[in-house]
Amino acid sequence: MLLIQFMIPISETYNALIASGIPLRYPALLQDGWFSKEVTASQERLGEYTDELAATGIPYQVESLTQSHDSSELLTERQWEFVTEAVERGFYNTPRDCTLTELAETFDINISAMSRLRHRAESRIITRFVAEAAP
């Protein structure tokens, strides 16, 4: 393993990043004259960054763009209530500390409705997990 440290003057790309309010994250890759960087920012800040780059005439390419959503938007309010209650009561522990029937009683619904609520919540969570974790 070799670690090389070198100093270069602050570039216009760095200044554009700072001006847009996006925090600098390392490592960065310099290859074939291109400075490659992963940026995590809101759509607004990303727009400000690309505007800054364009205003200074710095060529850039967006290699990929991934949008993430607030996890609170993933589930309905009722599904969120189920998941948090189930976790707090130990439904997902091994062995379980409560049953689906006990959760249904807490929510004052029948076991069939509780099962459907559980299935919809778990389906959304697992589908999102797989979509975001896929290589």
XYZ file of N, CA, C and O in Angstrom:
540
model
N 0.852 -1.162 0.000
C 0.000 0.000 0.000
C 0.898 1.225 0.000
O 1.869 1.280 0.735
N 0.560 2.160 -0.830
C 1.331 3.381 -0.947
C 0.395 4.562 -0.801
O -0.647 4.615 -1.451
N 0.729 5.483 0.054
C -0.052 6.687 0.239
C 0.794 7.854 -0.222
O 1.909 8.049 0.266
N 0.277 8.577 -1.188
C 0.988 9.744 -1.699
C 0.165 10.969 -1.359
O -1.037 11.019 -1.620
N 0.815 11.939 -0.783
C 0.148 13.194 -0.457
C 0.813 14.293 -1.266
O 2.039 14.364 -1.348
N 0.014 15.124 -1.896
C 0.577 16.233 -2.648
C -0.335 17.430 -2.505
O -1.507 17.308 -2.198
N 0.224 18.595 -2.737
C -0.536 19.832 -2.646
C -0.715 20.393 -4.043
O 0.207 20.405 -4.851
N -1.929 20.850 -4.302
C -2.210 21.526 -5.554
C -2.947 22.812 -5.210
O -3.548 22.930 -4.141
N -2.901 23.771 -6.080
C -3.649 24.999 -5.788
C -5.147 24.707 -5.766
O -5.619 23.778 -6.426
N -5.880 25.490 -5.007
C -7.337 25.326 -4.958
C -7.883 25.603 -6.343
O -7.583 26.615 -6.963
N -8.687 24.685 -6.826
C -9.206 24.788 -8.187
C -10.572 25.462 -8.206
O -11.237 25.598 -7.186
N -10.981 25.830 -9.402
C -12.309 26.415 -9.578
C -13.401 25.404 -9.251
O -14.468 25.772 -8.783
N -13.151 24.118 -9.498
C -14.150 23.102 -9.158
C -14.366 23.044 -7.656
O -15.489 22.913 -7.189
N -13.286 23.171 -6.907
C -13.392 23.186 -5.448
C -14.175 24.420 -5.009
O -15.064 24.329 -4.166
N -13.856 25.573 -5.596
C -14.560 26.800 -5.244
C -16.050 26.697 -5.557
O -16.891 27.167 -4.791
N -16.397 26.059 -6.701
C -17.799 25.887 -7.063
C -18.505 24.980 -6.060
O -19.659 25.223 -5.693
N -17.832 23.949 -5.611
C -18.395 23.043 -4.620
C -18.679 23.778 -3.316
O -19.769 23.668 -2.744
N -17.736 24.553 -2.866
C -17.896 25.319 -1.623
C -18.998 26.359 -1.777
O -19.833 26.537 -0.885
N -19.029 27.063 -2.915
C -20.039 28.102 -3.144
C -21.455 27.539 -3.152
O -22.401 28.213 -2.769
N -21.604 26.281 -3.566
C -22.933 25.673 -3.616
C -23.376 25.149 -2.250
O -24.513 24.744 -2.084
N -22.463 25.135 -1.284
C -22.810 24.676 0.060
C -22.755 23.180 0.242
O -23.227 22.646 1.237
N -22.172 22.474 -0.706
C -22.063 21.018 -0.610
C -20.791 20.673 0.156
O -19.709 21.128 -0.194
N -20.909 19.873 1.225
C -19.710 19.508 1.979
C -18.765 18.631 1.155
O -19.208 17.777 0.391
N -17.509 18.873 1.301
C -16.488 18.115 0.578
C -16.296 16.758 1.232
O -16.164 16.655 2.448
N -16.314 15.706 0.411
C -16.096 14.348 0.905
C -14.951 13.730 0.132
O -14.830 13.904 -1.067
N -14.126 13.009 0.829
C -13.001 12.322 0.190
C -13.261 10.834 0.244
O -14.030 10.375 1.064
N -12.672 10.027 -0.584
C -11.603 10.340 -1.516
C -12.160 10.912 -2.825
O -13.335 10.765 -3.139
N -11.284 11.538 -3.557
C -11.583 12.036 -4.898
C -10.599 11.363 -5.849
O -9.497 11.010 -5.462
N -10.986 11.185 -7.079
C -10.165 10.484 -8.050
C -9.785 11.444 -9.168
O -10.637 12.136 -9.710
N -8.509 11.497 -9.506
C -8.025 12.277 -10.633
C -7.483 11.294 -11.654
O -6.510 10.601 -11.402
N -8.176 11.204 -12.796
C -7.789 10.224 -13.800
C -8.072 10.794 -15.189
O -9.162 11.290 -15.449
N -7.075 10.712 -16.051
C -7.194 11.207 -17.424
C -7.660 12.660 -17.477
O -8.453 13.041 -18.340
N -7.206 13.453 -16.534
C -7.557 14.867 -16.516
C -8.917 15.188 -15.929
O -9.320 16.338 -15.878
N -9.638 14.170 -15.490
C -10.956 14.380 -14.890
C -10.874 14.181 -13.381
O -10.309 13.216 -12.893
N -11.461 15.071 -12.661
C -11.572 15.012 -11.212
C -12.922 14.378 -10.922
O -13.963 14.945 -11.248
N -12.932 13.165 -10.375
C -14.182 12.452 -10.112
C -14.504 12.493 -8.631
O -13.646 12.217 -7.789
N -15.738 12.771 -8.320
C -16.155 12.966 -6.946
C -17.586 12.507 -6.777
O -18.423 12.773 -7.626
N -17.853 11.802 -5.703
C -19.223 11.461 -5.358
C -19.770 12.592 -4.512
O -19.142 13.027 -3.546
N -20.919 13.092 -4.891
C -21.528 14.215 -4.191
C -22.894 13.783 -3.679
O -23.686 13.210 -4.417
N -23.153 14.052 -2.416
C -24.463 13.811 -1.844
C -25.037 15.161 -1.466
O -24.471 15.867 -0.629
N -26.116 15.534 -2.115
C -26.691 16.854 -1.891
C -28.155 16.858 -2.293
O -28.617 15.979 -3.022
N -28.858 17.880 -1.846
C -30.241 18.056 -2.262
C -30.257 18.445 -3.731
O -29.241 18.880 -4.291
N -31.409 18.321 -4.338
C -31.548 18.692 -5.746
C -31.205 20.168 -5.929
O -30.554 20.549 -6.901
N -31.609 20.997 -4.984
C -31.326 22.434 -5.055
C -29.827 22.705 -5.019
O -29.289 23.446 -5.829
N -29.123 22.086 -4.072
C -27.678 22.312 -3.958
C -26.918 21.743 -5.159
O -25.947 22.332 -5.616
N -27.371 20.608 -5.665
C -26.735 20.045 -6.848
C -26.908 20.986 -8.038
O -25.974 21.199 -8.814
N -28.079 21.567 -8.156
C -28.321 22.558 -9.208
C -27.413 23.766 -9.066
O -26.878 24.288 -10.052
N -27.221 24.227 -7.825
C -26.325 25.356 -7.579
C -24.890 25.001 -7.982
O -24.174 25.826 -8.559
N -24.481 23.782 -7.683
C -23.130 23.339 -8.019
C -22.923 23.315 -9.525
O -21.943 23.855 -10.043
N -23.857 22.710 -10.252
C -23.698 22.652 -11.704
C -23.804 24.047 -12.317
O -23.134 24.332 -13.309
N -24.609 24.921 -11.731
C -24.671 26.319 -12.202
C -23.325 27.012 -12.015
O -22.866 27.750 -12.888
N -22.700 26.776 -10.857
C -21.381 27.372 -10.583
C -20.340 26.853 -11.571
O -19.515 27.611 -12.082
N -20.374 25.552 -11.844
C -19.433 24.975 -12.804
C -19.647 25.586 -14.193
O -18.693 25.969 -14.872
N -20.903 25.670 -14.603
C -21.211 26.226 -15.922
C -20.818 27.696 -16.003
O -20.283 28.150 -17.027
N -21.046 28.446 -14.938
C -20.729 29.881 -14.937
C -19.237 30.136 -15.089
O -18.829 31.149 -15.673
N -18.428 29.230 -14.589
C -16.974 29.408 -14.699
C -16.404 28.677 -15.913
O -15.193 28.682 -16.121
N -17.273 28.055 -16.704
C -16.824 27.380 -17.919
C -16.114 26.063 -17.675
O -15.369 25.579 -18.525
N -16.359 25.458 -16.524
C -15.707 24.189 -16.193
C -16.535 23.048 -16.780
O -17.717 22.907 -16.471
N -15.945 22.237 -17.656
C -16.706 21.103 -18.202
C -16.963 20.065 -17.106
O -16.129 19.843 -16.242
N -18.134 19.453 -17.165
C -18.458 18.413 -16.189
C -19.370 17.383 -16.832
O -20.021 17.651 -17.835
N -19.386 16.206 -16.256
C -20.271 15.123 -16.678
C -20.894 14.522 -15.432
O -20.204 14.293 -14.446
N -22.173 14.269 -15.488
C -22.847 13.544 -14.413
C -22.838 12.077 -14.821
O -23.452 11.698 -15.808
N -22.091 11.263 -14.098
C -21.957 9.840 -14.429
C -23.183 9.044 -14.000
O -23.596 8.125 -14.674
N -23.732 9.361 -12.855
C -24.959 8.705 -12.398
C -25.636 9.609 -11.392
O -24.989 10.442 -10.755
N -26.929 9.429 -11.266
C -27.709 10.243 -10.349
C -28.688 9.314 -9.658
O -29.416 8.556 -10.312
N -28.690 9.336 -8.350
C -29.585 8.496 -7.577
C -30.398 9.384 -6.659
O -29.843 10.244 -5.982
N -31.682 9.170 -6.663
C -32.547 9.946 -5.787
C -32.945 9.082 -4.608
O -33.313 7.926 -4.770
N -32.834 9.633 -3.435
C -33.301 8.904 -2.265
C -34.462 9.668 -1.668
O -34.623 10.858 -1.888
N -35.267 8.966 -0.944
C -36.445 9.565 -0.347
C -36.342 9.480 1.163
O -35.693 8.602 1.710
N -37.014 10.380 1.805
C -37.100 10.354 3.254
C -37.777 9.042 3.655
O -38.831 8.693 3.124
N -37.172 8.307 4.577
C -37.724 7.013 4.964
C -39.123 7.139 5.558
O -39.896 6.190 5.517
N -39.473 8.312 6.087
C -40.813 8.484 6.641
C -41.869 8.490 5.541
O -43.048 8.299 5.805
N -41.478 8.700 4.282
C -42.411 8.685 3.167
C -42.637 7.272 2.630
O -43.511 7.065 1.800
N -41.865 6.322 3.067
C -41.948 4.961 2.554
C -43.259 4.287 2.946
O -43.879 3.608 2.142
N -43.672 4.452 4.180
C -44.845 3.772 4.712
C -45.978 4.753 4.959
O -45.733 5.939 5.222
N -47.198 4.243 4.909
C -48.329 5.068 5.326
C -48.224 5.266 6.838
O -47.473 4.547 7.533
N -48.987 6.193 7.348
C -48.957 6.438 8.794
C -49.346 5.181 9.568
O -48.721 4.830 10.566
N -50.358 4.486 9.089
C -50.823 3.263 9.762
C -49.757 2.165 9.707
O -49.535 1.464 10.692
N -49.088 2.001 8.560
C -48.025 1.012 8.434
C -46.867 1.369 9.369
O -46.281 0.494 10.000
N -46.529 2.644 9.448
C -45.458 3.093 10.336
C -45.813 2.778 11.787
O -44.974 2.321 12.559
N -47.066 3.013 12.167
C -47.527 2.701 13.523
C -47.355 1.211 13.804
O -46.891 0.826 14.877
N -47.741 0.376 12.830
C -47.593 -1.068 13.008
C -46.127 -1.451 13.202
O -45.789 -2.180 14.139
N -45.267 -0.982 12.302
C -43.855 -1.373 12.352
C -43.219 -0.929 13.668
O -42.519 -1.719 14.317
N -43.446 0.295 14.079
C -42.823 0.762 15.327
C -43.370 0.008 16.535
O -42.612 -0.368 17.430
N -44.661 -0.242 16.553
C -45.258 -1.004 17.662
C -44.720 -2.432 17.677
O -44.378 -2.976 18.734
N -44.628 -3.046 16.502
C -44.128 -4.417 16.409
C -42.684 -4.513 16.892
O -42.324 -5.448 17.620
N -41.860 -3.545 16.535
C -40.461 -3.543 16.979
C -40.399 -3.315 18.484
O -39.683 -4.030 19.205
N -41.138 -2.325 18.983
C -41.116 -2.022 20.418
C -41.596 -3.195 21.263
O -41.069 -3.444 22.350
N -42.583 -3.932 20.770
C -43.139 -5.043 21.535
C -42.393 -6.343 21.321
O -42.710 -7.357 21.934
N -41.391 -6.368 20.428
C -40.579 -7.558 20.242
C -41.115 -8.559 19.249
O -40.719 -9.726 19.266
N -41.985 -8.124 18.356
C -42.544 -9.039 17.363
C -41.457 -9.601 16.452
O -41.533 -10.746 16.019
N -40.429 -8.800 16.179
C -39.358 -9.255 15.282
C -38.170 -9.873 16.026
O -37.175 -10.213 15.406
N -38.279 -10.025 17.323
C -37.227 -10.709 18.080
C -37.298 -12.204 17.825
O -38.332 -12.732 17.425
N -36.200 -12.899 18.094
C -36.183 -14.357 17.997
C -35.784 -14.909 19.349
O -34.667 -14.658 19.783
N -36.640 -15.604 20.046
C -38.045 -15.841 19.733
C -38.878 -14.566 19.931
O -38.443 -13.636 20.615
N -40.071 -14.563 19.355
C -40.946 -13.386 19.437
C -41.399 -13.150 20.869
O -41.660 -14.086 21.625
N -41.512 -11.855 21.197
C -42.012 -11.478 22.517
C -43.509 -11.179 22.492
O -44.127 -11.007 23.550
N -44.084 -11.067 21.279
C -45.526 -10.900 21.153
C -45.968 -11.524 19.835
O -45.150 -11.759 18.948
N -47.238 -11.760 19.718
C -47.774 -12.390 18.512
C -48.514 -11.362 17.658
O -48.824 -10.261 18.110
N -48.824 -11.771 16.442
C -49.603 -10.919 15.552
C -51.001 -10.697 16.128
O -51.570 -9.611 16.011
N -51.534 -11.711 16.795
C -52.849 -11.598 17.434
C -52.826 -10.526 18.518
O -53.752 -9.712 18.625
N -51.758 -10.507 19.318
C -51.635 -9.479 20.361
C -51.526 -8.086 19.742
O -52.114 -7.119 20.254
N -50.798 -7.978 18.636
C -50.713 -6.680 17.950
C -52.066 -6.269 17.395
O -52.451 -5.095 17.473
N -52.812 -7.239 16.847
C -54.148 -6.946 16.321
C -55.054 -6.415 17.424
O -55.831 -5.474 17.209
N -54.950 -6.993 18.612
C -55.747 -6.514 19.746
C -55.363 -5.088 20.114
O -56.226 -4.267 20.428
N -54.077 -4.781 20.069
C -53.608 -3.429 20.379
C -54.184 -2.420 19.383
O -54.565 -1.316 19.758
N -54.268 -2.812 18.122
C -54.782 -1.927 17.075
C -56.300 -2.016 16.933
O -56.891 -1.318 16.122
N -56.915 -2.911 17.708
C -58.361 -3.109 17.690
C -58.872 -3.457 16.294
O -59.846 -2.887 15.800
N -58.148 -4.388 15.647
C -58.571 -4.907 14.342
C -58.457 -6.428 14.380
O -57.795 -6.986 15.249
N -59.103 -7.100 13.421
C -59.032 -8.561 13.418
C -57.674 -9.020 12.871
O -56.949 -8.257 12.247
N -57.374 -10.281 13.099
C -56.070 -10.839 12.737
C -55.838 -10.781 11.228
O -54.716 -10.540 10.767
N -56.879 -10.938 10.440
C -56.751 -10.894 8.987
C -56.337 -9.482 8.517
O -55.454 -9.337 7.676
N -56.962 -8.473 9.068
C -56.607 -7.090 8.715
C -55.186 -6.772 9.179
O -54.429 -6.089 8.472
N -54.807 -7.286 10.348
C -53.450 -7.058 10.852
C -52.435 -7.744 9.951
O -51.377 -7.190 9.653
N -52.757 -8.924 9.486
C -51.858 -9.648 8.601
C -51.656 -8.888 7.283
O -50.538 -8.800 6.768
N -52.740 -8.345 6.725
C -52.623 -7.556 5.480
C -51.790 -6.295 5.713
O -50.951 -5.940 4.886
N -52.004 -5.614 6.845
C -51.239 -4.419 7.181
C -49.753 -4.759 7.297
O -48.888 -4.065 6.750
N -49.473 -5.846 7.970
C -48.089 -6.301 8.122
C -47.471 -6.605 6.755
O -46.353 -6.174 6.464
N -48.191 -7.331 5.932
C -47.665 -7.718 4.623
C -47.355 -6.480 3.770
O -46.300 -6.404 3.137
N -48.261 -5.515 3.730
C -48.036 -4.308 2.926
C -46.827 -3.525 3.429
O -46.004 -3.054 2.639
N -46.695 -3.381 4.739
C -45.557 -2.644 5.306
C -44.244 -3.358 5.006
O -43.283 -2.749 4.526
N -44.197 -4.655 5.273
C -42.969 -5.415 5.028
C -42.622 -5.440 3.543
O -41.448 -5.353 3.179
N -43.623 -5.526 2.688
C -43.389 -5.536 1.249
C -42.726 -4.241 0.794
O -41.759 -4.257 0.019
N -43.220 -3.114 1.274
C -42.617 -1.824 0.913
C -41.179 -1.715 1.415
O -40.300 -1.249 0.703
N -40.953 -2.129 2.644
C -39.616 -2.039 3.237
C -38.633 -2.928 2.481
O -37.538 -2.492 2.109
N -39.014 -4.157 2.230
C -38.112 -5.106 1.569
C -37.868 -4.711 0.117
O -36.734 -4.765 -0.367
N -38.906 -4.280 -0.583
C -38.745 -3.857 -1.973
C -37.793 -2.675 -2.075
O -36.910 -2.645 -2.931
N -37.935 -1.703 -1.189
C -37.040 -0.537 -1.199
C -35.615 -0.952 -0.876
O -34.667 -0.522 -1.498
N -35.450 -1.836 0.113
C -34.128 -2.299 0.507
C -33.420 -2.951 -0.661
O -32.266 -2.650 -0.957
N -34.105 -3.866 -1.348
C -33.497 -4.573 -2.464
C -33.163 -3.613 -3.603
O -32.085 -3.683 -4.202
N -34.058 -2.668 -3.899
C -33.809 -1.707 -4.981
C -32.585 -0.848 -4.689
O -31.799 -0.552 -5.589
N -32.417 -0.439 -3.442
C -31.283 0.432 -3.090
C -29.994 -0.334 -2.888
O -28.912 0.224 -3.042
N -30.082 -1.616 -2.547
C -28.877 -2.395 -2.276
C -28.365 -3.146 -3.490
O -27.260 -3.671 -3.457
N -29.155 -3.171 -4.554
C -28.752 -3.933 -5.738
C -27.482 -3.358 -6.352
O -27.333 -2.149 -6.458
N -26.553 -4.253 -6.758
C -25.302 -3.772 -7.358
C -25.508 -3.149 -8.723
O -26.398 -3.344 -9.402
